[in-house]
XYZ file of C-alpha atoms in Angstrom:
472
model
C -182.160 -92.172 231.195
C -182.768 -92.887 235.060
C -181.815 -90.423 237.407
C -179.027 -91.283 239.981
C -181.599 -93.951 242.120
C -182.568 -95.399 238.721
C -185.194 -94.268 238.931
C -188.390 -93.473 235.881
C -190.370 -90.575 236.920
C -193.794 -90.693 235.092
C -195.680 -87.932 234.647
C -198.969 -89.395 233.369
C -202.973 -89.187 232.592
C -204.315 -90.875 230.458
C -206.333 -88.717 229.403
C -204.054 -86.497 228.336
C -201.697 -88.622 227.023
C -198.739 -86.992 228.513
C -195.900 -88.724 227.980
C -192.569 -90.399 230.719
C -190.510 -88.806 231.243
C -186.679 -88.818 232.883
C -184.508 -87.217 235.502
C -181.178 -86.997 234.219
C -178.376 -84.769 235.430
C -177.674 -81.661 234.132
C -175.804 -78.525 234.077
C -177.857 -75.002 234.788
C -178.291 -74.281 231.001
C -180.940 -70.892 231.229
C -180.365 -70.871 226.492
C -180.292 -74.635 225.642
C -183.211 -75.691 223.506
C -185.041 -79.546 224.929
C -185.492 -79.166 228.593
C -184.978 -76.194 231.393
C -182.617 -77.799 234.736
C -183.916 -78.286 237.675
C -182.533 -77.242 240.470
C -179.343 -80.037 239.145
C -181.988 -81.939 237.146
C -182.797 -81.959 233.346
C -185.771 -82.450 232.776
C -187.103 -84.318 229.600
C -188.575 -86.366 227.724
C -186.516 -89.983 225.615
C -187.079 -86.923 222.636
C -186.250 -84.521 224.748
C -189.913 -82.649 224.602
C -190.102 -79.967 227.644
C -191.676 -81.801 229.738
C -194.183 -80.727 232.693
C -191.891 -79.368 235.485
C -189.723 -77.521 232.406
C -193.356 -75.418 230.779
C -193.604 -74.308 234.767
C -189.480 -73.656 235.414
C -189.308 -71.360 232.177
C -192.610 -70.307 232.475
C -192.259 -68.156 235.759
C -188.709 -67.966 234.574
C -188.557 -66.270 231.688
C -188.059 -62.165 232.145
C -188.656 -62.037 234.739
C -186.343 -63.878 237.423
C -182.469 -63.607 238.081
C -180.638 -66.875 237.409
C -180.240 -67.071 241.541
C -184.186 -66.902 241.401
C -184.698 -69.068 239.273
C -182.694 -71.928 240.645
C -184.576 -70.891 244.408
C -187.406 -72.564 242.340
C -186.346 -74.934 240.242
C -184.861 -76.663 243.869
C -188.118 -76.060 245.283
C -189.845 -78.157 243.227
C -186.803 -80.659 243.173
C -187.750 -81.038 246.579
C -191.017 -81.188 245.772
C -190.419 -84.079 243.004
C -188.047 -86.090 245.555
C -190.011 -85.816 248.447
C -193.314 -87.261 245.840
C -190.785 -90.139 245.256
C -189.857 -91.362 248.400
C -192.684 -91.730 250.032
C -194.645 -93.564 246.579
C -191.533 -95.619 246.429
C -190.235 -96.525 248.992
C -188.742 -100.338 249.885
C -188.954 -100.108 245.969
C -185.777 -101.942 244.208
C -184.730 -99.204 241.144
C -185.249 -99.779 238.936
C -188.938 -97.960 240.107
C -191.457 -94.831 238.528
C -193.119 -92.888 240.506
C -196.368 -90.463 239.432
C -196.000 -87.064 239.781
C -199.730 -86.287 238.573
C -201.524 -88.236 241.114
C -200.674 -86.467 244.511
C -203.913 -85.100 246.827
C -204.218 -82.636 249.821
C -202.433 -85.078 251.991
C -199.612 -85.266 250.445
C -199.199 -81.382 250.402
C -199.858 -81.603 253.706
C -197.908 -84.350 254.775
C -195.177 -81.863 253.226
C -195.430 -79.158 254.697
C -195.292 -80.495 258.106
C -192.475 -81.894 257.195
C -189.942 -79.177 256.300
C -192.229 -77.440 259.023
C -190.752 -79.617 262.160
C -186.981 -81.735 260.456
C -186.057 -80.064 257.878
C -183.103 -77.409 258.234
C -181.244 -75.303 255.551
C -177.707 -75.094 254.374
C -176.374 -72.963 257.493
C -177.779 -76.414 259.279
C -180.884 -73.470 261.040
C -183.905 -74.755 261.122
C -186.991 -73.307 258.490
C -188.107 -69.787 259.097
C -191.986 -69.881 258.791
C -191.721 -67.433 255.195
C -190.156 -70.119 253.362
C -192.153 -73.231 254.812
C -194.349 -71.064 253.706
C -192.964 -69.986 250.276
C -191.804 -73.689 249.342
C -195.374 -74.979 249.919
C -197.330 -71.644 247.559
C -194.122 -72.837 244.564
C -195.475 -76.120 245.028
C -199.463 -75.448 244.774
C -199.488 -72.732 241.971
C -197.480 -75.568 239.273
C -200.125 -78.264 240.336
C -202.540 -74.968 239.722
C -200.496 -74.672 236.681
C -200.746 -78.347 235.352
C -204.239 -78.365 235.792
C -205.780 -75.193 233.998
C -203.279 -77.481 231.455
C -205.155 -80.046 231.848
C -202.483 -83.210 232.817
C -203.562 -82.533 236.277
C -207.033 -84.027 237.563
C -206.638 -84.143 241.240
C -206.686 -81.720 244.486
C -204.552 -79.940 246.586
C -207.515 -78.422 248.716
C -209.210 -74.952 248.902
C -207.918 -71.677 247.662
C -207.258 -68.851 249.732
C -208.630 -65.599 249.125
C -207.028 -62.369 250.207
C -207.919 -59.074 250.136
C -204.228 -57.903 249.296
C -202.690 -57.608 246.509
C -200.956 -60.980 246.580
C -200.071 -63.891 248.078
C -195.636 -63.112 247.857
C -195.380 -65.215 244.752
C -192.415 -62.879 242.513
C -192.515 -62.834 239.561
C -195.240 -60.110 239.958
C -198.435 -60.928 237.148
C -197.324 -64.178 237.112
C -199.719 -67.380 236.209
C -202.535 -64.377 235.946
C -204.995 -65.811 234.998
C -204.807 -68.537 239.018
C -205.064 -64.801 240.158
C -208.044 -63.449 238.771
C -210.263 -60.342 241.179
C -212.862 -61.817 242.422
C -214.896 -59.420 245.228
C -212.011 -56.980 245.795
C -209.872 -60.935 246.210
C -207.829 -62.207 244.395
C -207.699 -66.128 244.284
C -204.964 -68.910 245.585
C -204.051 -71.830 243.368
C -204.874 -74.654 244.987
C -203.642 -75.927 248.750
C -203.238 -72.386 249.733
C -205.385 -72.274 252.082
C -202.946 -74.853 253.737
C -200.460 -72.548 252.779
C -202.282 -69.542 254.730
C -202.929 -71.679 257.540
C -198.580 -72.251 257.746
C -198.384 -69.195 257.535
C -200.340 -68.053 260.649
C -198.457 -71.065 262.566
C -195.600 -70.698 264.693
C -193.375 -73.252 264.170
C -192.821 -75.394 267.247
C -189.871 -77.212 267.417
C -189.487 -79.971 270.379
C -187.473 -78.837 273.707
C -183.124 -79.990 272.908
C -182.909 -83.085 275.088
C -181.259 -87.200 275.621
C -182.631 -89.175 274.557
C -183.538 -93.720 276.184
C -180.676 -94.744 274.625
C -178.222 -91.406 274.924
C -178.779 -92.019 278.015
C -177.820 -95.354 278.152
C -174.616 -94.485 276.493
C -173.657 -92.053 278.649
C -174.627 -94.948 281.612
C -172.574 -97.207 279.885
C -169.492 -94.842 279.688
C -169.929 -94.435 283.238
C -169.374 -97.249 284.229
C -166.139 -98.694 282.081
C -164.263 -95.572 283.938
C -165.010 -95.825 287.747
C -163.891 -100.342 286.210
C -160.913 -98.722 284.348
C -159.447 -96.892 286.660
C -158.272 -96.914 290.646
C -160.972 -96.991 293.553
C -160.922 -93.515 295.395
C -158.460 -92.269 292.523
C -158.044 -88.758 292.144
C -159.782 -89.519 288.493
C -161.953 -92.452 289.775
C -163.723 -90.276 292.053
C -163.788 -87.451 289.308
C -165.716 -90.335 287.579
C -168.330 -90.025 290.624
C -168.832 -86.927 290.438
C -169.381 -86.017 287.052
C -171.554 -89.560 287.702
C -173.684 -87.356 290.426
C -173.886 -84.332 288.169
C -176.155 -86.446 285.798
C -178.381 -88.362 288.019
C -178.890 -84.527 289.218
C -179.447 -82.748 286.051
C -181.244 -85.524 284.663
C -183.769 -86.394 287.703
C -184.379 -82.677 288.914
C -183.736 -80.493 287.016
C -180.906 -78.282 288.246
C -180.258 -75.278 285.646
C -176.616 -74.868 286.172
C -176.599 -71.621 288.803
C -178.485 -74.662 290.966
C -175.663 -76.694 291.026
C -172.957 -74.781 291.928
C -174.600 -73.198 294.875
C -175.947 -76.698 296.021
C -174.582 -76.739 299.687
C -172.649 -79.745 300.940
C -173.413 -78.649 304.401
C -177.307 -79.069 304.330
C -177.475 -82.324 302.503
C -175.131 -83.630 304.461
C -177.755 -82.177 307.213
C -180.291 -84.235 305.999
C -181.498 -87.478 307.834
C -182.511 -89.462 305.667
C -182.828 -93.665 307.769
C -186.030 -95.083 307.312
C -187.338 -93.606 304.303
C -187.322 -95.423 300.711
C -185.142 -94.566 298.023
C -188.593 -93.008 296.373
C -189.478 -90.520 298.400
C -188.683 -86.700 297.939
C -187.817 -84.629 299.658
C -188.210 -81.023 299.156
C -184.602 -78.709 299.637
C -185.307 -74.697 299.651
C -182.497 -72.482 297.277
C -182.341 -69.084 295.100
C -183.739 -69.242 291.432
C -184.092 -67.020 289.155
C -184.223 -63.231 290.125
C -183.191 -63.936 293.526
C -186.616 -65.496 294.360
C -186.472 -68.462 297.049
C -187.497 -71.924 295.434
C -188.921 -75.566 296.752
C -187.069 -78.350 294.891
C -187.956 -81.845 294.751
C -184.700 -84.404 295.856
C -185.473 -88.372 295.051
C -184.038 -90.169 298.300
C -182.318 -92.296 296.688
C -179.781 -89.263 294.943
C -179.769 -87.395 298.127
C -177.785 -90.625 300.097
C -175.219 -90.506 297.105
C -174.712 -86.982 297.798
C -173.544 -87.460 300.923
C -171.548 -90.521 300.079
C -169.887 -88.411 297.839
C -169.297 -85.514 300.376
C -168.216 -88.158 302.814
C -165.734 -89.924 300.451
C -164.356 -88.919 296.981
C -164.888 -84.861 297.740
C -162.916 -85.012 300.938
C -159.834 -87.063 299.999
C -160.448 -83.638 297.284
C -160.658 -80.768 299.760
C -157.708 -82.707 301.293
C -156.080 -82.563 298.576
C -155.736 -79.829 297.665
C -155.233 -78.126 301.078
C -159.168 -76.249 300.686
C -160.926 -75.298 303.874
C -164.451 -73.967 303.706
C -165.595 -74.711 300.140
C -169.186 -74.701 300.413
C -170.215 -75.802 297.161
C -171.007 -80.383 296.495
C -169.493 -80.351 293.552
C -166.194 -79.360 293.310
C -162.661 -80.491 291.195
C -160.233 -82.924 291.658
C -157.641 -82.766 288.675
C -156.026 -80.258 288.454
C -154.404 -77.592 290.536
C -157.846 -76.148 291.596
C -158.009 -79.804 293.186
C -160.709 -79.051 296.311
C -162.165 -75.765 294.940
C -165.625 -75.687 293.896
C -166.282 -75.786 290.361
C -167.363 -72.761 288.638
C -170.575 -72.551 285.669
C -168.515 -73.374 282.484
C -166.864 -76.646 285.363
C -170.364 -78.023 284.903
C -170.466 -77.073 281.558
C -166.998 -79.145 280.291
C -167.696 -81.977 282.987
C -170.627 -82.796 280.723
C -169.323 -81.741 277.206
C -167.278 -84.539 277.984
C -169.341 -87.133 279.015
C -170.974 -87.016 275.760
C -168.336 -86.671 273.609
C -166.942 -89.590 274.998
C -171.105 -91.342 274.280
C -170.271 -90.557 271.360
C -172.884 -87.771 271.097
C -171.075 -85.301 268.919
C -170.486 -83.307 266.328
C -167.749 -81.922 264.134
C -167.481 -78.388 263.510
C -164.897 -76.256 262.248
C -162.582 -74.667 264.900
C -161.868 -71.300 265.770
C -159.544 -68.567 266.519
C -160.949 -66.204 269.811
C -161.725 -63.424 266.570
C -164.268 -66.057 265.907
C -161.843 -67.236 262.535
C -161.675 -70.276 261.185
C -158.542 -71.932 261.405
C -156.751 -73.304 258.133
C -153.797 -75.831 257.983
C -150.771 -75.276 256.077
C -153.173 -76.133 252.835
C -156.057 -73.564 253.561
C -158.452 -77.103 254.576
C -159.821 -75.700 258.166
C -160.575 -77.666 261.094
C -162.455 -79.549 262.591
C -163.194 -80.059 266.219
C -165.297 -82.513 268.142
C -167.985 -81.043 270.088
C -170.589 -82.788 272.418
C -174.465 -82.258 270.956
C -175.862 -81.644 274.177
C -175.361 -79.251 277.428
C -175.400 -79.615 280.751
C -179.584 -77.465 280.313
C -180.510 -80.453 278.598
C -179.999 -82.241 280.909
C -182.589 -79.882 282.134
C -185.164 -81.065 279.265
C -184.706 -84.837 280.223
C -185.979 -83.796 283.403
C -189.016 -82.212 282.424
C -190.177 -84.735 279.714
C -188.766 -87.581 281.868
C -191.546 -85.745 284.846
C -193.893 -84.900 281.990
C -194.502 -88.936 280.755
C -194.387 -90.307 283.656
C -197.076 -87.989 285.502
C -199.699 -88.619 282.879
C -199.006 -92.604 282.382
C -199.809 -92.523 286.126
C -202.596 -89.537 285.732
C -203.510 -90.181 282.153
C -204.519 -85.932 282.580
C -202.009 -83.753 280.358
C -203.191 -80.668 282.233
C -202.158 -82.176 285.744
C -198.533 -83.895 283.843
C -197.616 -80.310 283.385
C -198.442 -78.299 286.230
C -195.713 -81.523 288.334
C -193.690 -80.132 285.600
C -194.170 -76.869 286.224
C -193.362 -77.799 289.881
C -190.316 -79.435 289.783
C -188.751 -77.091 287.429
C -189.990 -74.225 289.565
C -191.764 -72.609 286.821
C -193.966 -69.125 288.473
C -195.943 -69.637 285.667
C -197.830 -72.675 283.855
C -197.302 -70.853 280.863
C -193.470 -70.511 280.943
C -194.200 -74.353 281.319
C -196.699 -74.532 278.001
C -194.398 -72.365 276.274
C -191.474 -75.334 276.336
C -192.841 -77.955 276.316
C -196.964 -78.183 274.567
C -194.806 -79.351 271.295
C -194.434 -82.618 274.036
C -198.037 -83.044 274.672
C -199.416 -82.616 270.718
C -196.450 -84.960 269.026
C -196.331 -87.970 271.711
C -197.679 -89.409 273.626
C -195.438 -91.188 275.400
C -191.364 -91.104 276.531
C -190.356 -94.283 274.288
C -192.258 -91.888 271.085
C -190.687 -89.120 272.525
C -188.148 -90.559 272.678
C -187.999 -91.881 268.954
C -189.186 -88.249 267.615
C -185.936 -86.908 268.973
C -183.629 -89.611 267.281
C -185.457 -88.639 263.871
C -184.952 -85.417 264.388
C -181.126 -85.975 264.848
C -181.603 -87.586 261.743
C -182.743 -85.251 259.807
C -180.787 -82.184 261.389
C -177.816 -84.446 259.842
C -178.818 -85.770 256.678
C -177.279 -83.845 253.986
C -178.350 -80.246 251.925
C -180.682 -80.208 249.330
C -183.141 -83.084 249.811
C -181.828 -85.642 250.979
C -183.711 -85.044 253.768
C -186.513 -87.200 252.178
C -184.000 -89.924 251.559
C -184.249 -90.584 255.276
C -187.966 -90.563 255.624
C -189.193 -93.037 253.733
């Protein structure tokens, strides 16, 4: 018997003489002898003898857990089994074997890091700290049970002690010999000290930003549009505007509120002759809380803005018959031609651009009452939705600034200060709260982009543990 990948799972220990067994597809059947369903996998050896995970799951479920809770335990153990399989057999072709009794503390920490940073729930949300803690504690409890039975001779790390009544492990009284009182404290299973540290650490997430490949995809779409549309046509001018909004977001990090308030008169009044494209020119604007902020713009970007204001924007204002239009970015097609773009107008322009660049996903179409729209057969109707918003261009700018300054100064604190100045954060704590994870995980813009790409693969991975197949 083999699992759905054709692999054979091995619980091997020479000293214990533990037999081999295979994972086979099976339905949940609590009363069926010979195996306990492991989250959809029936666990038995070739002779039908109940083996390690089966025995453990029976121990935690018998007369203690509801069917729903038993399946929850089984699913968590199944994820652990598939993770070990992915790590130990990477690159091998089926059939292959892997050993669940040869894991160590490093494997547990790697599994915890995967759950914390990359795994998502069935609803597409990141796992909470409590969920990660419970999954890890169940693994530790199973391995401790294996050890007590003489099957596992490794170590997952130190056992934690707490004065509380339990380690949030259900059911109460489970495996009482593991949780023996010692000097008014309870000792957890091996590895529980690491689990305790995971529970106390707030999971950090990467800011949602565009990778280098994402930006190149958007640039390619804009280039194709400009090459196919007749020069100086309304659509051509609109693509010029979208290109400018995209560059303003990713190079300056403007909030969308500042984009719609960007004064065309102030931009046209700038004297840029004799300045190089890399020079910076500060512009004063009104930021959050009606506070005056000073934002540095590159001369190259300001020149693009001036060209747009004097050509494409002027044509749109003339076609629309508008007067006294203060904003830089205006509509170029439709009944609002020549009118300043609203916040939603800029958001829709960027979302449409991202969708055309392939940075999209399918989501159910909903009515205003949030009810899902269905077809005649009762199936949900899906629509394309952008993976990014215009605000994610601000995160992209922050990441680019951080790594550019880190490369130049080799000082992380100074690089973070540069991001604070560019984004006009009043307090450095605001910047650190959002972008500290960059400094912890990645050292260059390239590795950051690769990390974001891996995170996206994890989010799009299929449910119920299939994420482990993506990270072999």
